[in-house]
Coordinates of C-alpha atoms and ligand atoms in Angstrom, one line a residue:
X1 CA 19.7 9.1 -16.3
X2 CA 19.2 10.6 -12.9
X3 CA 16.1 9.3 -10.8
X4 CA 16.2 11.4 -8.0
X5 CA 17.2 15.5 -8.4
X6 CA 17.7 17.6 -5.3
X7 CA 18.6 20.8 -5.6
X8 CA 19.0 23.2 -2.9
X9 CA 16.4 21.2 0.0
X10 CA 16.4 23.0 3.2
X11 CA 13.4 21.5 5.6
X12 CA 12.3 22.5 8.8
X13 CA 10.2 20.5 10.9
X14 CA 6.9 22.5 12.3
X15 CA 7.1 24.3 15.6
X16 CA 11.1 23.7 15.3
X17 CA 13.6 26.7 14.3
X18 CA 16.4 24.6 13.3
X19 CA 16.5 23.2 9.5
X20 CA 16.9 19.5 9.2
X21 CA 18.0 19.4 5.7
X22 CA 20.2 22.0 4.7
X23 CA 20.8 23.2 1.2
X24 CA 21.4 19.5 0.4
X25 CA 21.9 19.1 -3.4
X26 CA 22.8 15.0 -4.8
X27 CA 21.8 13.0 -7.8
X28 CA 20.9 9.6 -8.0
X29 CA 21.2 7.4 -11.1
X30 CA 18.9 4.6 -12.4
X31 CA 19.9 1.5 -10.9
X32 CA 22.5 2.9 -8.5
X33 CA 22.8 2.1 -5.0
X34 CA 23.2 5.0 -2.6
X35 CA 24.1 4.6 1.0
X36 CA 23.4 8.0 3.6
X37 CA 26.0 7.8 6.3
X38 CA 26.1 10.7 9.4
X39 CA 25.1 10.4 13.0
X40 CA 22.5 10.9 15.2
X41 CA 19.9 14.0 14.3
X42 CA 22.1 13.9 10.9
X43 CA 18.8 14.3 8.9
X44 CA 19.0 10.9 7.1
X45 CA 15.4 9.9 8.6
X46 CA 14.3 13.3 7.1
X47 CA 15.7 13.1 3.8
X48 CA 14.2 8.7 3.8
X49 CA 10.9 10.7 4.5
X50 CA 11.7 13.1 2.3
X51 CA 12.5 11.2 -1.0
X52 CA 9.0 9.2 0.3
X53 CA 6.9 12.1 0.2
X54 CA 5.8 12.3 3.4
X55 CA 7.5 15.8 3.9
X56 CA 6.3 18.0 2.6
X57 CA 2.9 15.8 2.3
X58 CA 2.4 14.6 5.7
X59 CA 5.0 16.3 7.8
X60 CA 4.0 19.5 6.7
X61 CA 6.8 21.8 8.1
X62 CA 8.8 24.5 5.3
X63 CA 10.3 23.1 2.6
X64 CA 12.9 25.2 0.0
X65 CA 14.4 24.0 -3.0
X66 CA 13.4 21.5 -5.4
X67 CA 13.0 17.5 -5.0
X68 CA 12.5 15.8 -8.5
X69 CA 11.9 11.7 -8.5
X70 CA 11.7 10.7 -12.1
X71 CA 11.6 14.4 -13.2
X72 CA 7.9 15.0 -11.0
X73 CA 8.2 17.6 -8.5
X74 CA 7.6 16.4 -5.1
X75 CA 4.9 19.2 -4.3
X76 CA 2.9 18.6 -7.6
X77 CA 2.0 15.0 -7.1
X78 CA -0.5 13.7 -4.5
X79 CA 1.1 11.1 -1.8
X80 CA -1.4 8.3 -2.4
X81 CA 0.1 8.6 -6.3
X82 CA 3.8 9.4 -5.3
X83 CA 4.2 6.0 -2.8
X84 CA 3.6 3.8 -5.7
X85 CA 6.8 5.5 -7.2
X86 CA 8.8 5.4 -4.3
X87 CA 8.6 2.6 -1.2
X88 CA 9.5 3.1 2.0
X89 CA 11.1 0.2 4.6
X90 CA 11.2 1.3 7.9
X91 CA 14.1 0.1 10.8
X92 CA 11.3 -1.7 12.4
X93 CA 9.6 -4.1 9.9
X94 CA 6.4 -4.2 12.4
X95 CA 5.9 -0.7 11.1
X96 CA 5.1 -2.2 7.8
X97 CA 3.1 -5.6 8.7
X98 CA -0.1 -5.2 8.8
X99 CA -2.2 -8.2 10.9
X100 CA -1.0 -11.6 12.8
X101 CA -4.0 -12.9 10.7
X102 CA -2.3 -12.9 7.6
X103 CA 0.5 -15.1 6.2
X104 CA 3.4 -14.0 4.6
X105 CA 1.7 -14.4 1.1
X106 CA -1.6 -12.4 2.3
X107 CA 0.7 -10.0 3.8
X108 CA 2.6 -9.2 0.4
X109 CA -0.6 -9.5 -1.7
X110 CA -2.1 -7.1 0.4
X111 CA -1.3 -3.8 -1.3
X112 CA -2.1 -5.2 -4.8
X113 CA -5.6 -6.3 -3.4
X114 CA -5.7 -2.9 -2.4
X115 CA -5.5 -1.5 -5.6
X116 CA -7.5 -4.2 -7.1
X117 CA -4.8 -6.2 -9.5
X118 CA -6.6 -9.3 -11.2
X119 CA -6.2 -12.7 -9.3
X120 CA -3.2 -14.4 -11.6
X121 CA -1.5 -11.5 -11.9
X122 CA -1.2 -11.1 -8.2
X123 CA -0.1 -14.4 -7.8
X124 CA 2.6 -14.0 -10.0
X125 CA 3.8 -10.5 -9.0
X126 CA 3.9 -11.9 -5.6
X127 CA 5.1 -15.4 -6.3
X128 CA 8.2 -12.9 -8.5
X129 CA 8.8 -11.1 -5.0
X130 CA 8.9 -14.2 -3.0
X131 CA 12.0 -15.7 -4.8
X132 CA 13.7 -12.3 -5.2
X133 CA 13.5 -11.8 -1.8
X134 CA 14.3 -15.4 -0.8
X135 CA 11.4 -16.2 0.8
X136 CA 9.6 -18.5 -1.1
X137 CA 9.3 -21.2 1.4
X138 CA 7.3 -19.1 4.4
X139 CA 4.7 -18.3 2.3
X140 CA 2.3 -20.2 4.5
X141 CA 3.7 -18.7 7.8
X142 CA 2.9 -16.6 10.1
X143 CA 5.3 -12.9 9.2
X144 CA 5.4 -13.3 13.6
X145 CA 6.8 -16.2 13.4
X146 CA 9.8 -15.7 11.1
X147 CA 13.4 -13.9 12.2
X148 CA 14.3 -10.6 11.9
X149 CA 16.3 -10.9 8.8
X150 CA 12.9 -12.9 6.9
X151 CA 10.7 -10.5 8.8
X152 CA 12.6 -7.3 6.7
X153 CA 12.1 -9.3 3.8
X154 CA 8.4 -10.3 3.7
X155 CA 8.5 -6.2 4.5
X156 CA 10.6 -5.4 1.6
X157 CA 9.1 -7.9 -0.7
X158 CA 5.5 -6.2 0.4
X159 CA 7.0 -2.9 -0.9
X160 CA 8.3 -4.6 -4.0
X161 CA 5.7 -6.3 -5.4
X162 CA 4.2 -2.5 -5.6
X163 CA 7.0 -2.0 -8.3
X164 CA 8.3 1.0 -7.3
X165 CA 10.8 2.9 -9.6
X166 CA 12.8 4.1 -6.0
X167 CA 13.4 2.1 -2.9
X168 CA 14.3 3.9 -0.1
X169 CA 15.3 2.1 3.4
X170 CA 16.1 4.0 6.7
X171 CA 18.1 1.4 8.7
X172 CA 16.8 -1.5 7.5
X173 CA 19.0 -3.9 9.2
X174 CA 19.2 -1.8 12.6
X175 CA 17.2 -4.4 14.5
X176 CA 18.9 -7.0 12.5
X177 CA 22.0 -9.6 13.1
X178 CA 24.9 -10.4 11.1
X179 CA 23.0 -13.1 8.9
X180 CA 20.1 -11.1 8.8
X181 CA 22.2 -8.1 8.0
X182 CA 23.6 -10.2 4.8
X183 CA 20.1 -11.1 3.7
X184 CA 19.0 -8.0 3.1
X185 CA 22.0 -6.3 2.0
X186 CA 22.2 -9.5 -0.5
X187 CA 18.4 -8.2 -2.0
X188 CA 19.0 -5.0 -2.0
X189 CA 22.0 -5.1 -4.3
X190 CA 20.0 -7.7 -6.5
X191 CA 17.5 -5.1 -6.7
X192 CA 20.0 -2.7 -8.1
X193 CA 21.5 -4.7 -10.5
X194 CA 17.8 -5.2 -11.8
X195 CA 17.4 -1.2 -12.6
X196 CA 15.7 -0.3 -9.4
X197 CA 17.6 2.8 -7.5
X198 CA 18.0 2.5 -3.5
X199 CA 18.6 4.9 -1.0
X200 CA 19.7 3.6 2.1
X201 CA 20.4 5.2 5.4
X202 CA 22.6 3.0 7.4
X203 CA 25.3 3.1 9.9
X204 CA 27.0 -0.5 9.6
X205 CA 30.1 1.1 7.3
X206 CA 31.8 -2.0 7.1
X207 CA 28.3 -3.5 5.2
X208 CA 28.3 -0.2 2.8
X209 CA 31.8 -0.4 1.9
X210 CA 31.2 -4.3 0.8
X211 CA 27.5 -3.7 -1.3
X212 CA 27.0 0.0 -2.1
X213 CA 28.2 1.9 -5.3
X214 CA 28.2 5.5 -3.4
X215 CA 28.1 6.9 -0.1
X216 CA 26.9 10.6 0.7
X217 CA 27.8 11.4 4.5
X218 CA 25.6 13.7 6.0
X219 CA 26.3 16.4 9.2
X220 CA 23.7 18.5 10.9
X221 CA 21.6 18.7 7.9
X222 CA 24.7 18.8 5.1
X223 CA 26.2 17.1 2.8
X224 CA 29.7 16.8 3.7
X225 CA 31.0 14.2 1.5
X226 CA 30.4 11.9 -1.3
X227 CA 32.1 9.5 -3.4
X228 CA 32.8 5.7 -3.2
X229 CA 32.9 3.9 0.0
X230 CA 36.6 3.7 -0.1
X231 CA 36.7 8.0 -0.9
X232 CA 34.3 8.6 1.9
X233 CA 34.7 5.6 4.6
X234 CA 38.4 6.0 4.5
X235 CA 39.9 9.0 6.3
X236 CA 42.5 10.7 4.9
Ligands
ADP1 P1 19.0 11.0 11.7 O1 18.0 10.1 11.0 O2 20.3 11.2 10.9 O3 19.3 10.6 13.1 P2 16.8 12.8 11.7 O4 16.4 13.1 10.3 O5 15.9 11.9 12.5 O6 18.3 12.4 11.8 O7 16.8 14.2 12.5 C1 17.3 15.4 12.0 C2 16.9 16.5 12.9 O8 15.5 16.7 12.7 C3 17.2 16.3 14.3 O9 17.5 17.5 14.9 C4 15.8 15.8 14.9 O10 15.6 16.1 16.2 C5 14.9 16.6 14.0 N1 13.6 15.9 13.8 C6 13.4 14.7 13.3 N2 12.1 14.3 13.2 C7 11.4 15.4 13.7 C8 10.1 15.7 13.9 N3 9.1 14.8 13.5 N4 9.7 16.9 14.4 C9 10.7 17.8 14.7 N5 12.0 17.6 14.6 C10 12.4 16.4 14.1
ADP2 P1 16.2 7.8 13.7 O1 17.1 6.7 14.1 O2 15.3 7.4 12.6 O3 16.8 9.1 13.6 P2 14.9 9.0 16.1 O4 15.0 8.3 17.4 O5 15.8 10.2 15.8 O6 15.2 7.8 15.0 O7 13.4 9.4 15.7 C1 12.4 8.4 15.9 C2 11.1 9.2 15.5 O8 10.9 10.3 16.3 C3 11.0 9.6 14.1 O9 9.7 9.4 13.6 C4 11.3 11.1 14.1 O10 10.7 11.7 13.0 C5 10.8 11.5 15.4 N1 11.6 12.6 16.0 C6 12.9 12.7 16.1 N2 13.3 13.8 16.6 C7 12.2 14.5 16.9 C8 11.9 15.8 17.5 N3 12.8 16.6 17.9 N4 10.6 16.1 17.6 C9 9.6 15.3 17.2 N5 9.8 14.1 16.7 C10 11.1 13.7 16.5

């Protein structure tokens, strides 16, 4: 079944005269992972925001053509309803932690306080996150005091505990090292196995041709290719 439906999406960016997105058109299947390849000013941040919802709900700009996530039209549902169906990990996972006062366990509870989830079942949605993530030992620390690669994860496992049916990451492990980099590739294919579809915008090729089922390279706001990392990342 396919999760994500674009058909057609050209966005331009207010106040700019040059699309972003151009007639980009892709499918994404439950449960697939998905990595968005191009270089700089490409247009995968803008299609990571896109698939969020924060274009056309935030950056307002003009958007043509039709974005479907789980069959609901992008434009006909309300962001504060659409980021519980689709998370969001940024490059940077300060971007995502909220307060040097929590600890990593307050810090992935936070959103399910939020929304006001009874006591046990929080603890066990987030105590669930913790181990998928591999971080079920800092649960007393400090997120400030971890590395970059646990860091990524409390912020990922702060997204997940939200259960979102879509994960999208725009270059997650960008600030990251090579062990880091492993970590979170290592959950992120874990996740997929377990049904949930991810979207990642990354550059490290040599990480996407080892963990990611598909690859769609992007150019000046196209698609120019997609198939399997070996199709795409190998050049003919
Ligand atoms: P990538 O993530 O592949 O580097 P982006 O999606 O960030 O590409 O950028 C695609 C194009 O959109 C670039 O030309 C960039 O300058 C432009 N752009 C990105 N964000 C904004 C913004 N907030 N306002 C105006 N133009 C933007
Ligand atoms: P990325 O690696 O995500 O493409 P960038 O350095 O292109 O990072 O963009 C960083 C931030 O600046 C993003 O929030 C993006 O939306 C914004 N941005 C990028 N290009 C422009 C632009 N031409 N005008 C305004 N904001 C932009």
């Amino acid at each position: 079944m396919a999760v994500i439906e674009i058909q057609n999406l050209t966005y331009t960016y207010p106040a700019t005269s040059h699309p972003a997105l151009r007639e980009v058109s892709l499918t994404v299947e439950a449960g697939e992972f998905v990595a968005i390849i191009g270089p700089n000013g490409a247009g995968k941040s803008t299609l990571c925001y896109t698939l969020a919802g924060f274009i056309p709900h935030f950056f307002k700009g003009e958007l043509q053509g039709e974005v479907r996530v789980a069959g609901q039209d992008i434009r006909r549902v309300r962001l504060e309803d659409w980021v519980l169906k689709v998370g969001l990990v940024f490059q940077n996972p300060f971007n995502q932690i909220s307060g040097a006062k929590f600890t990593v366990y307050e810090e992935i509870a936070f959103g399910l306080e939020n929304i006001g989830v009874p006591r046990e079942e929080m603890k066990r949605r987030v105590e669930e996150v913790m181990a998928l993530t591999g971080i079920e030992d800092l649960a007393d620390r400090s997120p400030y005091a971890l590395s970059g690669g646990q860091q990524q994860r409390v912020a990922l496992a702060s997204i997940l505990v939200m259960q979102p049916e879509v994960l999208v990451l725009d270059e997650p492990t960008s600030q990251l090292d090579p062990i880091g980099t492993r970590e979170v590739f290592q959950v992120i294919r874990r996740l997929a196995h377990q049904g949930v579809t991810i979207i990642m915008a990354e550059h490290k090729v040599e990480w996407i041709a080892e963990y990611a089922d598909r690859v769609i390279a992007l150019a000046e706001g196209r698609v120019i290719g997609t198939g399997t990392p070996a199709d795409v990342l190998t050049d003919p």
